[in-house]
CSV table of C-alpha atoms in Angstrom, one decimal:
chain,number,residue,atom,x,y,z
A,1,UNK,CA,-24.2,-11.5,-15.7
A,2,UNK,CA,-23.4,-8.8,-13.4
A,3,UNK,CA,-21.4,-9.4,-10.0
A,4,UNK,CA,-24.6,-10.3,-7.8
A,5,UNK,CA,-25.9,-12.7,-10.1
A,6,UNK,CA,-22.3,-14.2,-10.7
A,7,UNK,CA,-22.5,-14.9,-6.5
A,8,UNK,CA,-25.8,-16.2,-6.4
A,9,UNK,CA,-24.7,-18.9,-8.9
A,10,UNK,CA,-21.4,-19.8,-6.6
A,11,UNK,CA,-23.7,-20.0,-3.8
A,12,UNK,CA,-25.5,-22.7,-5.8
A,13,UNK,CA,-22.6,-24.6,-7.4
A,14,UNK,CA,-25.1,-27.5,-8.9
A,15,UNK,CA,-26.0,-24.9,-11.5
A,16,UNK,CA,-22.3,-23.8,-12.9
A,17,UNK,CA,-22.6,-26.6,-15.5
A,18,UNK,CA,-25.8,-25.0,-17.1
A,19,UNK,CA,-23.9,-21.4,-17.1
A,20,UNK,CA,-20.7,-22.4,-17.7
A,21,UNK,CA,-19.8,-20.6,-20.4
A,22,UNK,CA,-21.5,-17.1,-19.5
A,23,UNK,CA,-19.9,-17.4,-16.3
A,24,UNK,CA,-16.1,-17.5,-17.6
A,25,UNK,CA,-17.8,-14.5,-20.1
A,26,UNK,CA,-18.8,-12.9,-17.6
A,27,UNK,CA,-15.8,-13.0,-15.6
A,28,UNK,CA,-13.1,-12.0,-18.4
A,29,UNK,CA,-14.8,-8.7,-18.9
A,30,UNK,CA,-14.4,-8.0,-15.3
A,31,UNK,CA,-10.4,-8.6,-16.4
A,32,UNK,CA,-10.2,-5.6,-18.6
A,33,UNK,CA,-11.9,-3.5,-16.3
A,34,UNK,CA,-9.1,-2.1,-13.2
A,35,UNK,CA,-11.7,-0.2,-11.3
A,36,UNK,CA,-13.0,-3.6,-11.1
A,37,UNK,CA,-9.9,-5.6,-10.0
A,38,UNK,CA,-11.0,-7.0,-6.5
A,39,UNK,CA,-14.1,-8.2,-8.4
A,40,UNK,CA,-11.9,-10.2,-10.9
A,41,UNK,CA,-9.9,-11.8,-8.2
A,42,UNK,CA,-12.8,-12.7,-6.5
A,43,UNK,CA,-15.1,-14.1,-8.9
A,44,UNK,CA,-11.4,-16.0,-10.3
A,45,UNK,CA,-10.9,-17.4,-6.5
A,46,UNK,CA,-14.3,-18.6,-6.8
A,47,UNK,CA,-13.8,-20.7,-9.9
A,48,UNK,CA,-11.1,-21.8,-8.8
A,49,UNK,CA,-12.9,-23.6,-5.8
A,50,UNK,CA,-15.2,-25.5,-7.9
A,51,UNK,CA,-12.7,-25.7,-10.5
A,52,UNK,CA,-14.2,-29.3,-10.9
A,53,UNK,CA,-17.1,-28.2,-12.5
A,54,UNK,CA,-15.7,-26.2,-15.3
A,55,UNK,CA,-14.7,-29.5,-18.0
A,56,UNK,CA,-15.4,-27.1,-21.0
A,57,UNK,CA,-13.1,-23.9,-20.3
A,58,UNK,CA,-10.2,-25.2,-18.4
A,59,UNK,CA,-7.4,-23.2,-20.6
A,60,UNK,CA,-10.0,-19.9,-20.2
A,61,UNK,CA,-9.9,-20.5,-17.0
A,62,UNK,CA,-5.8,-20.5,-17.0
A,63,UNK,CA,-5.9,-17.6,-18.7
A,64,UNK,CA,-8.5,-15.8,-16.2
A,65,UNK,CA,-6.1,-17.0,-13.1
A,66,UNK,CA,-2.8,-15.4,-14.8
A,67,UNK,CA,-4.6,-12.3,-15.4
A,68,UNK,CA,-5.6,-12.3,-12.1
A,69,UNK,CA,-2.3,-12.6,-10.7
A,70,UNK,CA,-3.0,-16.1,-8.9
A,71,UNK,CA,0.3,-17.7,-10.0
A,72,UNK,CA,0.4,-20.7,-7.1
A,73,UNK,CA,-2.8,-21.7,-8.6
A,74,UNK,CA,-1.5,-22.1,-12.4
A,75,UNK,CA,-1.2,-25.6,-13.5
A,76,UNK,CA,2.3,-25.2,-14.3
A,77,UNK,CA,2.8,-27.5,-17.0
A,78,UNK,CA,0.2,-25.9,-19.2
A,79,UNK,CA,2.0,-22.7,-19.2
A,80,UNK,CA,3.8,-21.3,-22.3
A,81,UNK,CA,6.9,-19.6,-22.3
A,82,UNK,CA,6.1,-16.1,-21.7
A,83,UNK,CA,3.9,-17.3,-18.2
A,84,UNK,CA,6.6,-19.7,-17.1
A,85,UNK,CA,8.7,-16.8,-16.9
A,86,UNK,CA,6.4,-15.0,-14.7
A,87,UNK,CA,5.7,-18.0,-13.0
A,88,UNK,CA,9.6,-18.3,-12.1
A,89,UNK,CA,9.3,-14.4,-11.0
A,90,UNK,CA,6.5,-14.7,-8.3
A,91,UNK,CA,9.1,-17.7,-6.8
A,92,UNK,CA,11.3,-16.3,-3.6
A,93,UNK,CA,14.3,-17.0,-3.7
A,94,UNK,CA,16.8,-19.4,-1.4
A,95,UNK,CA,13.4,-20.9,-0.3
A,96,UNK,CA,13.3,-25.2,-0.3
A,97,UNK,CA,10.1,-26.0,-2.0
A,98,UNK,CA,7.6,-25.0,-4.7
A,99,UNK,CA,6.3,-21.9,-3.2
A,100,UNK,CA,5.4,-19.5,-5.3
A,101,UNK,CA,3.9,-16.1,-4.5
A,102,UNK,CA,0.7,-14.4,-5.6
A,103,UNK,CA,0.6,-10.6,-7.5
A,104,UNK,CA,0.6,-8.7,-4.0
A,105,UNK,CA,3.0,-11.3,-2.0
A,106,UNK,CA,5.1,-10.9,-5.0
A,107,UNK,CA,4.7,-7.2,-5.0
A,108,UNK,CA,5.7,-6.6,-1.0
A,109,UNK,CA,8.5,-8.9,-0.9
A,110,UNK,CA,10.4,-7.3,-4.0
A,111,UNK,CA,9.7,-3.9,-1.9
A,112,UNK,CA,11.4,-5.4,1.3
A,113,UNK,CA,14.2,-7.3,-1.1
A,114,UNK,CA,14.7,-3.3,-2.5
A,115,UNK,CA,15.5,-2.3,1.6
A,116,UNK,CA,11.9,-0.6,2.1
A,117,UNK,CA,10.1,-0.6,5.1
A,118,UNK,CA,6.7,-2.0,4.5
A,119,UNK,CA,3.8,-1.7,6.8
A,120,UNK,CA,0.9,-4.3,5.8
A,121,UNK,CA,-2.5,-4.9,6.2
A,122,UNK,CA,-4.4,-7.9,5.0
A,123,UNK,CA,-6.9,-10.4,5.4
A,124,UNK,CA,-5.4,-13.6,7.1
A,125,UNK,CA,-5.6,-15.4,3.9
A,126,UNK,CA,-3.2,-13.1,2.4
A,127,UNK,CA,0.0,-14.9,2.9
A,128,UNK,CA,2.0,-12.5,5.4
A,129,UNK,CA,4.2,-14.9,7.3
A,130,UNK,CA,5.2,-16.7,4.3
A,131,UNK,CA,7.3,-13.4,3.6
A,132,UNK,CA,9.1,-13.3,6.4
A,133,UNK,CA,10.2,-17.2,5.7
A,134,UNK,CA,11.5,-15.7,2.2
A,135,UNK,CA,12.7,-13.0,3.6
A,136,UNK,CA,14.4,-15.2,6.3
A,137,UNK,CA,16.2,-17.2,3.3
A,138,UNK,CA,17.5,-14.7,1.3
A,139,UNK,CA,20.1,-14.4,4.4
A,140,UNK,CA,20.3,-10.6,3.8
A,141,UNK,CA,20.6,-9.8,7.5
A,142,UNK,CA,22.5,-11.0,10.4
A,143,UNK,CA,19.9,-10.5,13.0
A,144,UNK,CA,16.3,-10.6,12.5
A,145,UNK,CA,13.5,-10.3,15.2
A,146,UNK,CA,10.2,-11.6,15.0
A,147,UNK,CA,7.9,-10.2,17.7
A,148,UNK,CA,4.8,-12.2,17.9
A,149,UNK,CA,1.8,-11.1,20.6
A,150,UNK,CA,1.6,-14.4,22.9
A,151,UNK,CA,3.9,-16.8,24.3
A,152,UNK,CA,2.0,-19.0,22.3
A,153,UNK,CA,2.8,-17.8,19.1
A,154,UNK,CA,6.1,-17.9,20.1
A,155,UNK,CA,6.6,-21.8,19.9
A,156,UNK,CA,4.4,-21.9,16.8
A,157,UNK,CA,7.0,-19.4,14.7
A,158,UNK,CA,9.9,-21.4,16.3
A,159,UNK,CA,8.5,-24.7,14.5
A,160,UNK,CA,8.1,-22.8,11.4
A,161,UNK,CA,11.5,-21.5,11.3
A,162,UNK,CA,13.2,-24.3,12.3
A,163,UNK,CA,13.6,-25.0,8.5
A,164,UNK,CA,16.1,-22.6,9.0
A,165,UNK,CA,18.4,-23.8,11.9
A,166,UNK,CA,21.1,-24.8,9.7
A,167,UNK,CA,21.9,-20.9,8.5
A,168,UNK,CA,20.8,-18.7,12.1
A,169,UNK,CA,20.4,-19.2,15.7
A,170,UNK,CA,16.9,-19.6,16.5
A,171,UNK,CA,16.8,-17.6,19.9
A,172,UNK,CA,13.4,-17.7,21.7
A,173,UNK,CA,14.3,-17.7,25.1
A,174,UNK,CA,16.3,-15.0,27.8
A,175,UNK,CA,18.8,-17.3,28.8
A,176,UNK,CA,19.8,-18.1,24.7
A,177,UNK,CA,23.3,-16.5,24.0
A,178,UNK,CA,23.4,-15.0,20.2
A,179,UNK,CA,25.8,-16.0,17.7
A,180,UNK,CA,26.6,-14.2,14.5
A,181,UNK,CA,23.8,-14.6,12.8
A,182,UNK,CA,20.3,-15.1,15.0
A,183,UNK,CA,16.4,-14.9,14.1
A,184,UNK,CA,14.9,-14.0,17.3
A,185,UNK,CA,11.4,-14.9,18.0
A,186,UNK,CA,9.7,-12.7,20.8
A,187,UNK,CA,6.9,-11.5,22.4
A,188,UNK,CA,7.4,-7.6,22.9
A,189,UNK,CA,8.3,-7.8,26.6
A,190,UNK,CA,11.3,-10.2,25.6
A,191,UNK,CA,12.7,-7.8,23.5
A,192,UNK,CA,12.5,-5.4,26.2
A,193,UNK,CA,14.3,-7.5,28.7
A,194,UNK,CA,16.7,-9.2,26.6
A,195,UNK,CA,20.5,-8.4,27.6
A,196,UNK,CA,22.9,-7.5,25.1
A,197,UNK,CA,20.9,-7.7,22.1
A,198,UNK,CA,22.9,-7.5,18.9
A,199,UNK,CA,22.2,-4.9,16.0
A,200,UNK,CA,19.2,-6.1,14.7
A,201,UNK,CA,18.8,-5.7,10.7
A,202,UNK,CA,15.8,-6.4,10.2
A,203,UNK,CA,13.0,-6.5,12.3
A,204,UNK,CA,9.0,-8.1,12.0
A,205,UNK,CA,5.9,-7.3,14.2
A,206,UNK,CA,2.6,-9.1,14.1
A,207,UNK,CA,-0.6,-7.3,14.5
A,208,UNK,CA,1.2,-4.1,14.5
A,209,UNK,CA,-1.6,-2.0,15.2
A,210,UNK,CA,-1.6,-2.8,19.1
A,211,UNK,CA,0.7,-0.4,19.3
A,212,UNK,CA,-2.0,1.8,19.4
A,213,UNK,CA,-4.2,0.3,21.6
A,214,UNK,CA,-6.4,2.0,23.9
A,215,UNK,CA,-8.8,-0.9,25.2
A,216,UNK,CA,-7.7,-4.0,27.2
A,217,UNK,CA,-3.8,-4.7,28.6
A,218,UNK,CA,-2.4,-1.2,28.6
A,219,UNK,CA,0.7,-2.5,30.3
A,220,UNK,CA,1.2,-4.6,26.9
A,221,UNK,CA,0.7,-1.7,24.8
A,222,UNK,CA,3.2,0.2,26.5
A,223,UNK,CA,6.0,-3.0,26.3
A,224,UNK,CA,5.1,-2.9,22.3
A,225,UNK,CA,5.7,0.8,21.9
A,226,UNK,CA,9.2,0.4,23.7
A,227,UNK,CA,10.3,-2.3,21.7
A,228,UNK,CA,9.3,-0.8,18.6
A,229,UNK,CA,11.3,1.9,19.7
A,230,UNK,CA,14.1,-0.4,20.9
A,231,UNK,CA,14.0,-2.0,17.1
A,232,UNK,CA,13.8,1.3,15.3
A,233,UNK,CA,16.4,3.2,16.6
A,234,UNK,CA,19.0,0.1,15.4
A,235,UNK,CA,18.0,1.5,11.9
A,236,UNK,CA,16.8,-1.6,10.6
A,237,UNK,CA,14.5,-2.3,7.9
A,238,UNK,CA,11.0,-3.1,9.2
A,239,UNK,CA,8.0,-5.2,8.4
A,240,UNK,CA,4.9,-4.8,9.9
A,241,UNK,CA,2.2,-6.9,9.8
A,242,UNK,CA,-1.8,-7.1,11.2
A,243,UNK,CA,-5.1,-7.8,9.8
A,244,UNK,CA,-7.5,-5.3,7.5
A,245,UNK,CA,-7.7,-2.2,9.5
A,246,UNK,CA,-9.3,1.3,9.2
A,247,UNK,CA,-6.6,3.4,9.9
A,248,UNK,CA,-2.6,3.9,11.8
């Protein structure tokens, strides 16, 4: 089966019994082909949603996800030694829970952990804010800024962060004094009118590529460019973040 007929047969699951087995087939030659990777993850993701209706190929289909670098989607007491280990890799460290990271999380987060800047673009799906939590909880750096796009988003990160009140500061207003050790969540005009903001270590923008916006509020791509400036010139280690884009 080639890749169109593979998604015609996902688009009618009733009939994944009947082709169970050339399916899998299908899909572990795709494995061994790496001009053919996004494919593979794909047509694995796929299988994985109607996981159900696979009874005859459940260990294949282990197998498949492994390859395919889908480690929160193992089933982690079928794994054998050599997987738990990479299992235990694709875990972040410090963080309360059983989250565990996928091929590319697990590939950007070890570049950050290594002090590289990383600028990333990816599909929504992809898992970006969970590294900044990890990040967050390997309490590397003193002082962290997030700088979200709304107010909105603002209250949203502070609820998600809270988990980690009991190590930093969670600063998200003006009038908030910092401490020692702060995660700051805020928009980009906050972090252009925020007095005596400490060294910041490491610093995180969402949907990044506003900086460069040419349509809409101008006056908001103007407050982004100064506070990436503002961030930068601390010398702190960056992350940026956005969705699938053409080009910086």
């Amino acid at each position: 089966m080639n890749y169109q007929e593979l998604l015609d047969i996902f688009a009618q699951p009733s009939q994944i019994e009947q082709y169970e087995f050339e399916i899998i087939k299908s899909i572990a030659v795709y494995s061994s082909q790496p001009n053919k990777s996004t494919m593979f993850r794909d047509l694995v993701l796929r299988v994985l949603e109607h996981r159900a209706r696979f009874t005859k190929t459940s260990d294949i289909i282990e197998s498949l996800t492994r390859n395919a670098g889908l480690f929160p989607y193992l089933n982690q007491e079928k794994l054998d030694f050599k997987d738990s280990i990479a299992y235990e890799f694709h875990r972040p460290l410090n963080m309360e829970g059983t989250y565990v990271f996928h091929e590319k999380q697990n590939e950007i987060y070890h570049r950050l952990l290594s002090g590289e800047s990383i600028i990333l673009s990816a599909p929504t799906s992809f898992g970006k804010s969970l590294i900044i939590d990890a990040m967050i909880a390997t309490e590397k750096f003193d002082n962290i800024m997030v700088v979200v796009p709304t107010l909105a988003l603002i209250d949203e990160t502070r609820r998600r962060l809270s988990k980690f009140s009991d190590r930093y500061k969670i600063i998200t207003q003006l009038s908030q004094v910092s401490i020692k050790r702060n995660v700051f969540v805020f928009t980009q005009e906050r972090v252009n009118a925020y007095d005596d903001l400490p060294n910041i270590d490491f610093f995180v923008i969402d949907e990044f590529y506003k900086i460069n916006s040419l349509e809409g509020d101008n006056s908001r791509t103007v407050a982004l460019n100064l506070a990436f400036q503002k961030l930068h010139e601390m010398g702190g280690q960056f992350y940026l973040l956005g969705p699938c884009i053409e080009k910086i």
